[in-house]
Amino acid sequence: MENAARKKVMLSGIQPSGDLTLGSYLGAIKNWAERDEEFDNYYFMADMHSITVRQDPAALRRRTLEQLAQYIACGLDPEKNTLFIQSHVPQHAELGWVLNCYTMFGELSRMTQFKDKSAKNSENINGGLFTYPALMAADILLYQPDYVPVGEDQKQHVELCRNIVQRFNGIYGDVFKMPEPYIPKVGARVMSLSDPGAKMSKSDKDPNGSIYLMEKPEDILRKFKRAVTDSDTENCVRYDPTNKPGVANLMTIYSAVTGKSFDEIEQEFAGKGYGAFKPAVGEAVVETLRPIREEATRILGDKAYLESVYRAGAQKASYVAEKTLRKVYKKVGFVAR
Ligand code: ATP
Ligand code: LTN
């Protein structure tokens, strides 16, 4: 900000609440890795968000480290990206509290993710699940990013963060930079393979709907062969999300992993039908995920390396986050320590 040559900042996070899916990759991580030269980047494991839904402690710890290995395997070089674990940077909780006091009950009540998750976890609708977007706004604003690369489903939370910026800056002056959501053109909303009406999700109870980054090729191929296509009699690969949502989803995935346009895909499979199309999508996904799986497995074996990455990441992130937090504490009237 002070410096005109300052690189633009990108920031995003994913909850280690389940194994990463093709949706998390195409909707988010792939876009992070493609731009890491151009931007100053912060990517984290949102473990504090994960506990809004009950987690098995050992599984949460394991998945947090696996997620870090997968970030690196997807191309996020720790030399060019600050990779850290959210709970290692206490400023997230600290700013999260302040922003809770600038986020309205009505705004939080409108969040689709809150409604979905409280319907799915009706025995545990806790305060954290409700105020989650205030913590997410803190995650973002501590680093003053220009862009927040996420899938379509997170747009509403980034919009709420923008409202908080407007409210807070309206009272105290120019404290926070206004962040923009950055949503990919293809892959912003990858749907379940078994239910094209629902988002592919890592906490989906039906394992046939989701493709996991670490999954074996034969399982991936089997899931694509069984993917729900449409009950029309046409048996023709054509992009029509309203009438043919299953085929449109497979076309989106194929386009995102091969770079081919929908027109090119329609031509490639003209006269061939779903029987040829579905395994082709499966093969393309297998080839995209193969190097990621192999590299993540290798990195996971090197615990000392992973530790050095998350320690250095937390140190760098804390340094930046603390600057913003001090400014905020001063503005709201806390006595300096
Ligand atoms: P959970 O089931 O634990 O809520 P999730 O699988 O829905 O998780 P998130 O952790 O909420 O995924 O999302 C991680 C990132 O990936 C976010 O930026 C989100 O927008 C993106 N993303 C997740 N699922 C999809 C999807 N199906 N299509 C496109 N982007 C997605
Ligand atoms: N809410 C997001 C994860 C998340 C995030 C963030 C994304 C937490 N904090 C900050 C971008 C920026 C999710 O559930 N996918």
XYZ file of C-alpha atoms in Angstrom, residues 93-246:
154
model
C -9.121 -15.232 16.782
C -8.351 -11.744 18.067
C -9.595 -9.833 15.030
C -12.438 -12.360 14.696
C -13.802 -11.224 18.048
C -13.650 -7.544 17.110
C -15.383 -8.169 13.788
C -18.107 -10.178 15.511
C -19.089 -6.866 17.054
C -19.419 -5.286 13.606
C -21.447 -8.097 12.022
C -25.217 -8.083 12.300
C -27.427 -10.931 13.462
C -29.621 -10.436 10.386
C -26.662 -10.680 8.016
C -25.449 -13.903 9.610
C -28.956 -15.383 9.514
C -29.036 -15.070 5.737
C -25.909 -17.164 5.097
C -26.685 -20.217 2.974
C -23.808 -22.244 4.420
C -25.168 -21.684 7.953
C -28.618 -22.831 6.881
C -27.221 -25.907 5.095
C -24.881 -26.909 7.891
C -27.445 -26.373 10.636
C -29.888 -28.553 8.725
C -27.205 -31.258 8.453
C -26.056 -30.961 12.099
C -29.304 -30.194 13.892
C -27.943 -31.593 17.181
C -25.053 -29.081 17.217
C -26.084 -25.646 15.938
C -23.427 -23.797 17.922
C -22.508 -20.113 18.124
C -19.318 -20.652 16.112
C -21.254 -22.075 13.183
C -23.407 -18.958 13.221
C -20.631 -16.350 13.576
C -18.256 -18.201 11.218
C -18.347 -15.422 8.573
C -16.953 -12.875 11.074
C -13.917 -15.125 11.623
C -13.637 -15.589 7.870
C -13.685 -11.798 7.434
C -10.843 -11.575 9.972
C -8.894 -14.256 8.057
C -9.183 -12.118 4.975
C -8.739 -8.606 6.326
C -5.638 -9.287 8.446
C -3.658 -9.568 5.185
C -5.357 -6.724 3.257
C -5.705 -8.865 0.105
C -6.834 -7.593 -3.276
C -8.347 -10.930 -4.288
C -9.880 -13.902 -2.507
C -9.928 -16.891 -4.905
C -12.837 -19.177 -3.954
C -15.588 -21.272 -5.536
C -19.048 -19.857 -6.121
C -20.404 -21.143 -2.788
C -18.112 -18.818 -0.793
C -19.083 -15.674 -2.669
C -21.759 -14.820 -0.118
C -19.201 -14.863 2.713
C -16.831 -12.610 0.795
C -19.729 -10.232 0.117
C -20.475 -10.131 3.842
C -16.801 -9.371 4.475
C -17.138 -6.451 2.064
C -20.121 -5.154 4.053
C -18.038 -5.333 7.227
C -15.244 -3.358 5.543
C -17.701 -0.703 4.502
C -19.205 -0.489 7.986
C -15.869 -0.450 9.801
C -14.145 1.981 7.442
C -17.259 4.152 7.538
C -16.746 4.614 11.272
C -12.945 4.647 11.602
C -11.575 5.742 8.226
C -9.515 3.717 5.782
C -8.488 0.733 7.908
C -9.241 -2.236 5.646
C -8.653 -2.712 1.954
C -11.802 -3.807 0.093
C -11.260 -7.421 -1.098
C -12.708 -8.839 -4.325
C -13.864 -12.433 -4.695
C -12.002 -14.150 -7.555
C -14.117 -16.931 -9.005
C -12.967 -19.197 -11.873
C -14.937 -19.171 -15.124
C -14.957 -22.943 -15.429
C -15.126 -25.107 -12.322
C -16.648 -22.529 -9.960
C -19.340 -25.039 -9.034
C -18.513 -28.698 -9.525
C -21.544 -30.832 -8.738
C -21.812 -34.272 -7.141
C -21.411 -37.169 -9.593
C -24.325 -39.008 -8.003
C -26.601 -35.968 -7.580
C -25.959 -33.167 -10.083
C -28.293 -30.929 -8.058
C -25.864 -30.825 -5.099
C -22.356 -29.383 -4.815
C -19.487 -31.883 -4.720
C -18.377 -31.655 -1.120
C -15.698 -33.243 1.048
C -18.136 -33.902 3.881
C -20.735 -35.560 1.645
C -21.920 -38.820 3.221
C -22.157 -40.482 -0.212
C -18.554 -41.250 -1.318
C -19.700 -41.921 -4.910
C -20.599 -38.279 -5.443
C -17.104 -36.910 -4.773
C -13.694 -37.501 -6.320
C -10.890 -37.112 -3.794
C -7.461 -35.805 -4.761
C -5.736 -38.829 -3.227
C -8.090 -41.417 -4.677
C -6.858 -44.466 -6.615
C -7.251 -44.280 -10.433
C -9.494 -47.360 -10.589
C -11.909 -45.820 -8.063
C -11.986 -42.538 -9.978
C -12.734 -44.349 -13.240
C -15.460 -46.419 -11.622
C -17.167 -43.313 -10.178
C -17.132 -41.541 -13.549
C -18.517 -44.589 -15.343
C -21.387 -44.646 -12.851
C -21.899 -40.866 -12.815
C -25.536 -39.858 -13.137
C -26.263 -38.567 -16.612
C -29.651 -37.482 -17.735
C -32.708 -39.547 -18.227
C -33.353 -38.043 -21.668
C -33.291 -40.477 -24.552
C -31.036 -38.220 -26.579
C -27.723 -39.771 -25.402
C -25.906 -36.788 -26.859
C -23.084 -34.751 -25.307
C -24.482 -31.224 -25.389
C -24.083 -28.375 -22.883
C -27.521 -27.659 -21.432
C -27.293 -27.138 -17.658
C -31.057 -26.753 -17.206
C -32.220 -29.874 -18.998
C -29.033 -31.955 -18.818
C -27.344 -31.042 -15.511
C -25.420 -34.321 -15.169
